[in-house]
Tab-separated table of C-alpha atoms in Angstrom:
chain	number	residue	atom	x	y	z
D	29	MET	CA	-3.739	166.562	-31.129
D	30	THR	CA	-2.009	168.798	-33.680
D	31	PRO	CA	1.638	167.477	-34.215
D	32	THR	CA	4.569	169.733	-33.373
D	33	VAL	CA	7.787	170.200	-35.220
D	34	CYS	CA	10.812	172.208	-33.764
D	35	ILE	CA	13.440	173.781	-35.687
D	36	VAL	CA	17.097	173.683	-34.000
D	37	GLY	CA	20.570	174.455	-35.050
D	38	ARG	CA	23.472	176.943	-34.545
D	39	PRO	CA	23.071	180.352	-34.824
D	40	ASN	CA	22.576	182.054	-38.131
D	41	VAL	CA	22.196	179.002	-40.253
D	42	GLY	CA	18.804	180.269	-41.588
D	43	LYS	CA	16.294	178.800	-39.038
D	44	SER	CA	14.247	181.710	-38.836
D	45	THR	CA	14.114	182.307	-42.673
D	46	LEU	CA	12.978	178.550	-42.911
D	47	PHE	CA	10.224	179.093	-40.059
D	48	ASN	CA	9.036	182.231	-41.938
D	49	LYS	CA	8.919	180.306	-45.364
D	50	LEU	CA	6.906	177.435	-43.896
D	51	VAL	CA	4.510	179.635	-42.051
D	52	GLY	CA	4.063	181.852	-44.758
D	53	LYS	CA	4.559	185.128	-43.187
D	54	ARG	CA	7.239	186.957	-41.431
D	55	ILE	CA	7.064	186.078	-37.653
D	56	SER	CA	10.603	185.441	-36.849
D	57	ILE	CA	12.930	188.412	-37.051
D	58	ILE	CA	15.617	187.707	-39.643
D	59	GLU	CA	19.141	189.441	-39.267
D	60	ASP	CA	22.661	188.582	-39.955
D	61	THR	CA	23.449	189.104	-36.415
D	62	PRO	CA	23.658	185.764	-34.608
D	63	GLY	CA	21.373	185.323	-31.566
D	64	VAL	CA	18.574	187.458	-32.741
D	65	THR	CA	15.848	184.650	-31.999
D	66	ARG	CA	16.173	184.022	-28.129
D	67	ASP	CA	12.712	182.564	-27.070
D	68	ARG	CA	10.621	179.981	-28.702
D	69	ILE	CA	8.577	181.413	-31.520
D	70	TYR	CA	5.285	179.551	-32.398
D	71	GLY	CA	3.474	179.322	-35.819
D	72	GLU	CA	0.923	177.040	-37.652
D	73	VAL	CA	1.726	175.578	-40.910
D	74	THR	CA	-1.028	173.937	-43.248
D	75	TYR	CA	0.370	171.638	-46.054
D	76	GLN	CA	-2.048	169.660	-48.160
D	77	ASN	CA	-4.782	169.851	-45.745
D	78	LYS	CA	-2.294	168.542	-42.734
D	79	LYS	CA	-1.842	171.089	-39.914
D	80	PHE	CA	1.140	171.265	-37.457
D	81	ASN	CA	2.522	173.365	-35.024
D	82	LEU	CA	6.132	174.857	-35.679
D	83	ILE	CA	8.667	176.219	-33.119
D	84	ASP	CA	11.658	178.497	-33.955
D	85	THR	CA	14.242	178.235	-31.471
D	86	GLY	CA	17.321	180.295	-30.596
D	87	GLY	CA	20.689	179.293	-31.891
D	88	ILE	CA	22.730	176.793	-29.826
D	89	ASP	CA	26.217	178.463	-29.617
D	90	ILE	CA	29.254	176.800	-27.851
D	91	SER	CA	30.629	180.180	-27.032
D	92	LYS	CA	29.979	181.501	-23.376
D	93	GLU	CA	27.874	184.415	-24.551
D	94	LEU	CA	25.242	186.396	-22.435
D	95	PHE	CA	21.993	184.256	-22.747
D	96	ASN	CA	23.528	181.235	-24.120
D	97	ASP	CA	22.448	178.922	-21.165
D	98	GLU	CA	18.900	180.448	-21.111
D	99	ILE	CA	18.558	179.771	-24.971
D	100	LYS	CA	19.918	176.272	-24.647
D	101	THR	CA	16.978	175.624	-22.042
D	102	GLN	CA	14.659	177.185	-24.476
D	103	VAL	CA	15.839	174.724	-27.058
D	104	GLU	CA	15.648	171.818	-24.979
D	105	ILE	CA	12.013	172.450	-23.970
D	106	GLY	CA	11.162	173.115	-27.692
D	107	ILE	CA	12.579	169.808	-28.426
D	108	LEU	CA	10.729	167.930	-25.530
D	109	GLU	CA	7.398	169.456	-27.031
D	110	ALA	CA	8.147	168.357	-30.732
D	111	ASP	CA	7.000	165.189	-32.559
D	112	LYS	CA	9.666	165.801	-35.029
D	113	ILE	CA	12.663	167.967	-35.527
D	114	ILE	CA	14.143	169.879	-38.283
D	115	PHE	CA	18.033	170.179	-37.687
D	116	VAL	CA	19.230	173.121	-39.817
D	117	VAL	CA	22.605	173.108	-41.045
D	118	ASP	CA	24.587	175.606	-43.245
D	119	ALA	CA	25.930	174.133	-46.538
D	120	LYS	CA	28.078	177.169	-47.360
D	121	GLU	CA	29.991	176.934	-43.943
D	122	GLY	CA	30.050	172.911	-43.931
D	123	LEU	CA	30.029	170.692	-40.938
D	124	THR	CA	31.329	172.612	-37.591
D	125	GLY	CA	31.844	171.776	-34.033
D	126	GLY	CA	28.620	173.429	-33.221
D	127	ASP	CA	26.656	171.333	-35.564
D	128	ARG	CA	28.118	168.305	-33.702
D	129	GLU	CA	27.174	169.699	-30.320
D	130	VAL	CA	23.570	170.164	-31.570
D	131	LYS	CA	23.656	166.380	-32.820
D	132	GLU	CA	24.569	165.196	-29.293
D	133	ILE	CA	21.473	167.143	-27.860
D	134	LEU	CA	19.180	165.698	-30.508
D	135	GLN	CA	20.466	162.121	-30.330
D	136	LYS	CA	19.660	162.071	-26.399
D	137	SER	CA	15.999	163.188	-27.238
D	138	GLY	CA	15.123	160.022	-29.126
D	139	LYS	CA	12.878	162.126	-31.407
D	140	GLU	CA	12.741	161.756	-35.328
D	141	VAL	CA	15.123	164.190	-36.814
D	142	ILE	CA	15.197	165.562	-40.482
D	143	VAL	CA	18.470	167.282	-41.360
D	144	ALA	CA	17.673	170.391	-43.562
D	145	ILE	CA	20.958	171.236	-45.417
D	146	ASN	CA	20.349	175.044	-46.021
D	147	LYS	CA	21.837	177.596	-48.390
D	148	VAL	CA	22.391	174.987	-51.247
D	149	ASP	CA	22.597	177.567	-53.736
D	150	ASN	CA	26.461	177.579	-55.069
D	151	LYS	CA	29.167	175.194	-56.066
D	152	GLN	CA	31.120	175.576	-52.672
D	153	ALA	CA	27.850	174.570	-50.838
D	154	GLU	CA	27.299	171.377	-52.882
D	155	GLU	CA	30.865	170.363	-52.233
D	156	ASN	CA	30.052	170.223	-48.568
D	157	LEU	CA	26.826	168.303	-48.780
D	158	TYR	CA	28.275	164.693	-47.975
D	159	ASP	CA	30.145	166.066	-44.894
D	160	PHE	CA	26.918	166.235	-43.081
D	161	TYR	CA	26.182	162.447	-43.477
D	162	GLU	CA	28.710	162.173	-40.568
D	163	LEU	CA	26.015	163.270	-38.290
D	164	GLY	CA	24.575	159.907	-38.408
D	165	PHE	CA	20.781	160.628	-38.978
D	166	ASP	CA	18.469	158.896	-41.434
D	167	THR	CA	17.031	161.788	-43.569
D	168	TYR	CA	18.664	164.644	-45.311
D	169	ILE	CA	17.028	167.021	-47.429
D	170	GLU	CA	18.896	169.923	-49.445
D	171	ILE	CA	16.937	173.234	-49.285
D	172	SER	CA	17.515	176.939	-49.773
D	173	SER	CA	15.075	178.752	-47.687
D	174	GLU	CA	15.696	182.028	-49.279
D	175	HIS	CA	15.176	180.640	-52.821
D	176	ASN	CA	12.316	178.425	-52.108
D	177	ARG	CA	14.428	175.387	-53.204
D	178	GLY	CA	13.570	171.891	-51.565
D	179	ILE	CA	10.693	173.391	-49.327
D	180	ALA	CA	7.997	171.204	-50.865
D	181	ASP	CA	10.264	168.162	-50.526
D	182	LEU	CA	10.745	169.038	-46.716
D	183	LEU	CA	7.008	169.382	-46.210
D	184	GLU	CA	6.425	166.100	-47.745
D	185	GLU	CA	8.764	164.337	-45.508
D	186	LEU	CA	7.678	166.085	-42.514
D	187	THR	CA	3.867	165.450	-43.013
D	188	LYS	CA	3.948	161.949	-44.499
D	189	ASP	CA	2.556	160.256	-41.431
D	190	PHE	CA	0.449	163.224	-40.200
D	191	LYS	CA	-3.343	162.953	-40.310
D	192	GLU	CA	-5.426	165.336	-42.464
D	193	ASP	CA	-7.074	168.164	-40.530
D	194	THR	CA	-10.960	167.704	-40.733
D	195	LYS	CA	-12.223	169.762	-37.694
D	196	GLU	CA	-13.086	173.384	-37.728
D	197	LYS	CA	-11.271	175.113	-35.281
D	198	GLU	CA	-12.865	177.202	-32.545
D	199	GLU	CA	-11.888	180.656	-32.435
D	200	THR	CA	-9.264	181.291	-29.791
D	201	THR	CA	-9.092	184.493	-27.634
D	202	LYS	CA	-5.607	186.080	-28.271
D	203	ILE	CA	-4.103	188.082	-25.396
D	204	CYS	CA	-1.222	190.571	-25.956
D	205	VAL	CA	1.110	191.525	-23.143
D	206	ILE	CA	2.153	195.061	-23.767
D	207	GLY	CA	4.319	197.749	-22.140
D	208	ARG	CA	7.624	199.399	-21.651
D	209	PRO	CA	10.878	197.312	-21.749
D	210	ASN	CA	11.755	195.609	-18.426
D	211	VAL	CA	8.248	196.048	-16.619
D	212	GLY	CA	7.883	192.283	-16.221
D	213	LYS	CA	5.927	191.253	-19.285
D	214	SER	CA	7.805	187.959	-19.776
D	215	SER	CA	7.652	187.177	-15.961
D	216	LEU	CA	3.895	187.630	-16.231
D	217	VAL	CA	3.659	185.142	-19.183
D	218	ASN	CA	5.613	182.623	-17.361
D	219	ALA	CA	3.623	183.189	-14.185
D	220	LEU	CA	0.404	182.613	-16.120
D	221	LEU	CA	1.770	179.635	-17.750
D	222	ASN	CA	3.521	178.363	-14.501
D	223	GLU	CA	6.523	177.399	-16.482
D	224	ASP	CA	9.702	179.377	-17.706
D	225	ARG	CA	8.637	179.641	-21.433
D	226	LEU	CA	10.166	182.882	-22.142
D	227	ILE	CA	13.666	183.955	-21.235
D	228	VAL	CA	13.553	186.368	-18.157
D	229	SER	CA	16.523	188.740	-17.395
D	230	ASP	CA	17.138	192.124	-15.852
D	231	VAL	CA	18.605	193.312	-19.125
D	232	ALA	CA	16.059	195.542	-20.799
D	233	GLY	CA	14.944	194.330	-24.204
D	234	THR	CA	15.489	190.560	-23.725
D	235	THR	CA	12.465	189.751	-25.741
D	236	ARG	CA	12.905	190.872	-29.284
D	237	ASP	CA	10.277	188.732	-31.071
D	238	SER	CA	6.569	188.437	-30.417
D	239	VAL	CA	6.075	185.069	-29.034
D	240	ASP	CA	2.667	183.101	-29.398
D	241	VAL	CA	2.024	180.654	-26.438
D	242	PRO	CA	-1.128	178.594	-26.501
D	243	PHE	CA	-2.471	177.738	-23.139
D	244	LYS	CA	-5.806	176.608	-21.417
D	245	TYR	CA	-7.700	178.100	-18.594
D	246	ASN	CA	-11.216	176.654	-17.306
D	247	LYS	CA	-11.246	174.404	-20.387
D	248	LYS	CA	-11.034	177.337	-22.757
D	249	ASP	CA	-8.265	177.891	-25.320
D	250	TYR	CA	-6.070	181.127	-25.325
D	251	ILE	CA	-2.985	182.293	-27.072
D	252	LEU	CA	-0.788	184.487	-25.132
D	253	ILE	CA	1.457	187.042	-27.206
D	254	ASP	CA	4.529	188.321	-25.415
D	255	THR	CA	5.848	191.259	-27.213
D	256	ALA	CA	9.140	193.220	-27.274
D	257	GLY	CA	8.993	196.179	-24.919
D	258	MET	CA	7.910	199.310	-26.650
D	259	ARG	CA	10.523	202.094	-26.539
D	260	LYS	CA	9.774	205.922	-27.612
D	261	LYS	CA	10.566	205.951	-31.418
D	262	GLY	CA	13.344	208.431	-30.649
D	263	LYS	CA	15.110	206.076	-28.577
D	264	ILE	CA	15.321	203.262	-31.170
D	265	PHE	CA	18.624	203.056	-32.915
D	266	GLU	CA	19.055	199.549	-34.091
D	267	LYS	CA	17.315	198.079	-36.996
D	268	ILE	CA	16.112	195.118	-34.807
D	269	GLU	CA	14.797	197.430	-32.242
D	270	LYS	CA	12.807	199.301	-34.795
D	271	TYR	CA	11.468	196.084	-36.243
D	272	SER	CA	10.476	194.961	-32.692
D	273	LEU	CA	8.490	198.141	-32.228
D	274	LEU	CA	6.659	197.164	-35.429
D	275	ARG	CA	6.094	193.647	-34.260
D	276	SER	CA	4.639	194.973	-30.986
D	277	GLN	CA	2.170	197.001	-32.992
D	278	ARG	CA	1.211	193.906	-35.163
D	279	ALA	CA	0.848	191.854	-32.141
D	280	ILE	CA	-1.647	194.353	-30.836
D	281	ASP	CA	-3.254	194.131	-34.287
D	282	ARG	CA	-3.719	190.235	-33.910
D	283	ALA	CA	-4.734	190.384	-30.444
D	284	ASP	CA	-8.258	190.421	-28.891
D	285	ILE	CA	-7.284	191.790	-25.345
D	286	CYS	CA	-4.195	193.583	-24.452
D	287	LEU	CA	-2.644	193.347	-20.872
D	288	LEU	CA	-0.780	196.689	-20.282
D	289	VAL	CA	1.868	196.042	-17.822
D	290	ILE	CA	3.017	198.989	-15.603
D	291	ASN	CA	5.873	198.773	-12.961
D	292	ARG	CA	4.778	200.011	-9.740
D	293	GLU	CA	8.291	200.628	-8.748
D	294	GLU	CA	8.791	203.260	-11.338
D	295	GLY	CA	4.982	204.513	-11.204
D	296	ILE	CA	3.094	205.701	-14.274
D	297	ILE	CA	5.226	207.059	-17.142
D	298	GLU	CA	3.710	209.186	-19.935
D	299	HIS	CA	4.861	206.475	-22.345
D	300	ASP	CA	2.565	203.780	-20.605
D	301	LYS	CA	-0.282	206.106	-21.860
D	302	HIS	CA	0.982	206.065	-25.361
D	303	ILE	CA	1.366	202.214	-25.245
D	304	ALA	CA	-2.339	202.004	-24.197
D	305	GLY	CA	-3.277	204.408	-26.785
D	306	TYR	CA	-2.086	201.742	-29.595
D	307	ALA	CA	-4.555	199.355	-28.106
D	308	ILE	CA	-7.396	201.588	-27.992
D	309	GLU	CA	-6.789	202.805	-31.613
D	310	LYS	CA	-7.063	199.171	-32.667
D	311	GLY	CA	-10.206	198.524	-30.713
D	312	LYS	CA	-8.727	196.129	-28.398
D	313	GLY	CA	-9.968	195.081	-24.900
D	314	LEU	CA	-7.726	196.444	-22.334
D	315	ILE	CA	-6.790	195.404	-18.784
D	316	ILE	CA	-4.084	197.318	-16.797
D	317	VAL	CA	-1.677	195.164	-14.976
D	318	VAL	CA	0.102	196.762	-12.031
D	319	ASN	CA	3.197	194.531	-11.561
D	320	LYS	CA	5.964	194.548	-8.637
D	321	TRP	CA	3.092	195.633	-6.396
D	322	ASP	CA	4.470	193.598	-3.613
D	323	THR	CA	7.547	195.693	-3.238
D	324	VAL	CA	5.582	198.647	-1.492
D	325	GLU	CA	4.707	198.804	2.147
D	326	GLU	CA	0.927	199.037	3.228
D	327	LYS	CA	-0.312	196.948	0.189
D	328	GLU	CA	-4.058	197.478	0.557
D	329	HIS	CA	-3.590	201.127	0.956
D	330	ASP	CA	-1.547	201.367	-2.004
D	331	ILE	CA	-4.038	199.590	-4.132
D	332	LYS	CA	-6.561	202.152	-3.350
D	333	ASN	CA	-4.293	205.101	-3.944
D	334	PHE	CA	-2.518	203.681	-7.121
D	335	SER	CA	-5.845	202.826	-8.500
D	336	LYS	CA	-7.012	206.488	-8.045
D	337	ASP	CA	-3.693	207.629	-9.782
D	338	ILE	CA	-4.286	205.353	-12.808
D	339	ARG	CA	-7.888	206.602	-13.179
D	340	GLU	CA	-6.603	210.079	-13.156
D	341	GLU	CA	-3.749	209.430	-15.737
D	342	PHE	CA	-5.870	207.107	-17.820
D	343	LYS	CA	-8.935	209.115	-18.208
D	344	PHE	CA	-9.364	208.054	-21.779
D	345	VAL	CA	-9.976	204.311	-20.681
D	346	PRO	CA	-12.318	204.616	-17.510
D	347	TYR	CA	-13.594	201.040	-18.624
D	348	ALA	CA	-10.498	199.042	-18.148
D	349	PRO	CA	-10.159	196.931	-15.133
D	350	ILE	CA	-7.003	197.254	-12.910
D	351	VAL	CA	-5.338	194.223	-11.512
D	352	PHE	CA	-2.429	194.280	-8.933
D	353	LEU	CA	-0.102	191.498	-8.645
D	354	SER	CA	3.590	190.378	-8.547
D	355	ALA	CA	4.588	188.212	-11.598
D	356	LEU	CA	7.717	187.060	-9.702
D	357	THR	CA	6.207	185.971	-6.620
D	358	LYS	CA	2.886	185.094	-8.155
D	359	LYS	CA	1.002	186.935	-5.462
D	360	ARG	CA	-2.503	187.823	-6.682
D	361	ILE	CA	-1.553	186.260	-10.081
D	362	HIS	CA	-4.967	184.355	-9.643
D	363	THR	CA	-7.040	187.662	-10.070
D	364	LEU	CA	-5.788	188.289	-13.709
D	365	MET	CA	-7.568	185.404	-15.598
D	366	PRO	CA	-11.104	186.048	-14.395
D	367	GLU	CA	-10.900	189.538	-15.681
D	368	VAL	CA	-9.355	188.296	-18.958
D	369	GLU	CA	-12.548	185.895	-19.172
D	370	LYS	CA	-14.827	188.850	-18.342
D	371	VAL	CA	-13.408	191.021	-21.029
D	372	SER	CA	-13.294	188.235	-23.679
D	373	GLU	CA	-16.943	187.742	-23.289
D	374	ASN	CA	-17.669	191.490	-23.473
D	375	ILE	CA	-15.571	192.240	-26.750
D	376	ILE	CA	-17.919	189.812	-28.563
D	377	LYS	CA	-21.083	190.730	-26.594
D	378	GLU	CA	-24.278	191.244	-28.780
D	379	VAL	CA	-27.208	193.430	-27.590
D	380	LYS	CA	-30.664	192.951	-28.733
D	381	THR	CA	-31.831	195.788	-30.930
D	382	SER	CA	-35.140	196.138	-28.981
D	383	LEU	CA	-33.389	196.384	-25.743
D	384	LEU	CA	-30.674	198.776	-27.197
D	385	ASN	CA	-33.616	201.207	-28.459
D	386	ASN	CA	-35.465	201.105	-25.073
D	387	VAL	CA	-32.184	202.213	-23.394
D	388	ILE	CA	-31.387	205.014	-25.841
D	389	GLN	CA	-35.030	206.266	-26.047
D	390	ASP	CA	-35.065	206.589	-22.134
D	391	ALA	CA	-31.692	208.291	-22.261
D	392	TYR	CA	-32.828	210.768	-24.939
D	393	SER	CA	-36.197	211.466	-23.080
D	394	LEU	CA	-34.027	211.986	-19.793
D	395	ASN	CA	-31.465	214.313	-21.690
D	396	PRO	CA	-32.470	215.433	-25.158
D	397	ALA	CA	-29.790	216.550	-27.355
D	398	PRO	CA	-28.911	220.314	-27.174
D	399	THR	CA	-30.169	222.474	-30.128
D	400	TYR	CA	-27.658	223.900	-32.622
D	401	LYS	CA	-28.784	226.702	-34.699
D	402	GLY	CA	-32.303	226.158	-33.953
D	403	LYS	CA	-31.924	222.443	-35.080
D	404	ARG	CA	-32.024	219.383	-32.727
D	405	LEU	CA	-30.580	215.853	-33.135
D	406	LYS	CA	-33.283	213.189	-33.541
D	407	ILE	CA	-32.346	209.580	-32.967
D	408	TYR	CA	-34.587	207.134	-35.046
D	409	TYR	CA	-33.252	203.909	-34.139
D	410	VAL	CA	-30.108	201.995	-33.102
D	411	TYR	CA	-28.595	198.768	-34.007
D	412	GLN	CA	-25.461	196.807	-33.234
D	413	ASP	CA	-23.574	195.796	-36.433
D	414	ASN	CA	-20.285	194.592	-35.124
D	415	THR	CA	-18.120	193.036	-32.317
D	416	LYS	CA	-14.411	193.147	-31.378
D	417	PRO	CA	-14.983	195.928	-30.553
D	418	PRO	CA	-18.810	196.354	-30.247
D	419	ARG	CA	-20.230	198.946	-32.684
D	420	PHE	CA	-23.448	200.642	-32.641
D	421	VAL	CA	-25.030	202.464	-35.543
D	422	PHE	CA	-27.317	205.417	-34.908
D	423	ASN	CA	-29.741	206.449	-37.624
D	424	VAL	CA	-30.483	210.077	-37.058
D	425	ASN	CA	-31.860	213.242	-38.807
D	426	ASN	CA	-28.574	214.948	-39.297
D	427	LYS	CA	-25.246	213.547	-37.990
D	428	GLY	CA	-23.797	217.081	-38.126
D	429	LEU	CA	-25.645	217.844	-35.026
D	430	VAL	CA	-23.833	215.416	-32.828
D	431	HIS	CA	-21.905	216.902	-30.230
D	432	PHE	CA	-18.785	214.946	-28.810
D	433	SER	CA	-20.212	215.482	-25.284
D	434	TYR	CA	-23.571	214.009	-26.213
D	435	GLU	CA	-21.922	210.953	-27.873
D	436	ARG	CA	-19.960	210.409	-24.844
D	437	TYR	CA	-23.181	210.335	-22.906
D	438	LEU	CA	-24.902	208.038	-25.042
D	439	GLU	CA	-21.895	205.606	-24.790
D	440	ASN	CA	-21.904	206.054	-21.094
D	441	LYS	CA	-25.739	205.198	-21.044
D	442	ILE	CA	-24.993	202.115	-23.121
D	443	ARG	CA	-22.197	201.032	-20.741
D	444	GLU	CA	-24.318	201.538	-17.663
D	445	SER	CA	-27.084	199.292	-19.090
D	446	PHE	CA	-24.951	196.474	-20.499
D	447	ASP	CA	-21.633	195.398	-19.115
D	448	PHE	CA	-18.882	196.440	-21.417
D	449	GLU	CA	-16.058	196.643	-18.950
D	450	GLY	CA	-12.696	196.045	-20.516
D	451	THR	CA	-13.701	196.928	-24.241
D	452	PRO	CA	-13.892	200.012	-26.201
D	453	ILE	CA	-17.046	200.737	-28.063
D	454	GLU	CA	-17.577	202.398	-31.278
D	455	ILE	CA	-20.618	204.705	-32.154
D	456	GLN	CA	-21.279	205.457	-35.918
D	457	PHE	CA	-23.941	208.027	-36.888
D	458	LYS	CA	-25.714	207.860	-40.142
D	459	ASN	CA	-28.270	210.131	-41.709
D	460	LYS	CA	-31.725	208.739	-42.521
D	461	ASN	CA	-31.154	208.851	-46.360
D	462	GLU	CA	-27.733	206.949	-45.849
D	463	ILE	CA	-29.474	203.786	-44.413
D	464	GLY	CA	-28.657	200.784	-46.496
D	465	GLU	CA	-25.691	202.480	-48.376
């Protein structure tokens, strides 16, 4: 098993900056505003061929602010999952009552704790160093996450008894949960995982970061990415909100399959289609998840009628399966993962060239391409050259003769012959003289 390390501490001591530094990319949002990180954020760190999972947690605050109890619960779960803990303190501020509260939680855990004294980059900070030894832990390392000071020492201490990673990791399917704020994305993640891993609240915009959560289904590994709700750009005022939108788009970039969550109570809104558009543009598998379905009367009748509405509104993704469920009550939650399994197979499906050419030749014989200025498109042969999404290259006499309606016809014939439910497919036309370029 890959070891797990959890970062804890008060708000605004530099936990997320340290997390990003160790992971090697910006995953946690960094702001001067305390409490920006609310959920547990996951990353993977490799140091001298030793791998470990890293968890960033929300700051534990002794004040009675909104979300404080939920954040504290998230921190406690993170500590439970961890093999080692990095307790981050702020050298500039010195030892505080908040640090002592965190210490109490950590001592009860019985886990190995390394105290990372952060922001050691001026004389005042250095004068406060020895106050932290009052916390009573065994290991203290002076660092400055921002200036890269002491990071190697911290990694050395963390990994000294970790085994070197010799296995090649099997590729894991990444599932991204997308949708407008407050449609039930975090509730859906919690329902799938059967635990309260993400903070769920009626307050729109509770999830600000994208959160990677590994899990297993039918003995296969998956990673679930819960994203901040995507708002229309005109409605984004805070810098944090703007960054969260970018994070959602990046999460889609990293994902293989997107679950577009729609709130049945509110119905289909234009912005739902814009969000689906992000996923399609990036060539991701797509499943439409209708949440809060159990709040309507005549449920079976509703499934039929609302499915018809979805097909009408989402004409640009006729291949996306539709799942009706309630994340909160977990009704019909069992219908989602079989669809995910199917789509995860379809996005990497490879079709034999001989079979593909038979299908296209039959399609062409049945319905030849229309003529344009006395010329007709000829298809010499077809092959698949990519997956995620599947891409098919048509070698033709003149790609300028391809009409978009005939391209759609060819795509439909491929879909009819080979099951590509849930995944976009790309079609590329090349002139005969371009072959091999």
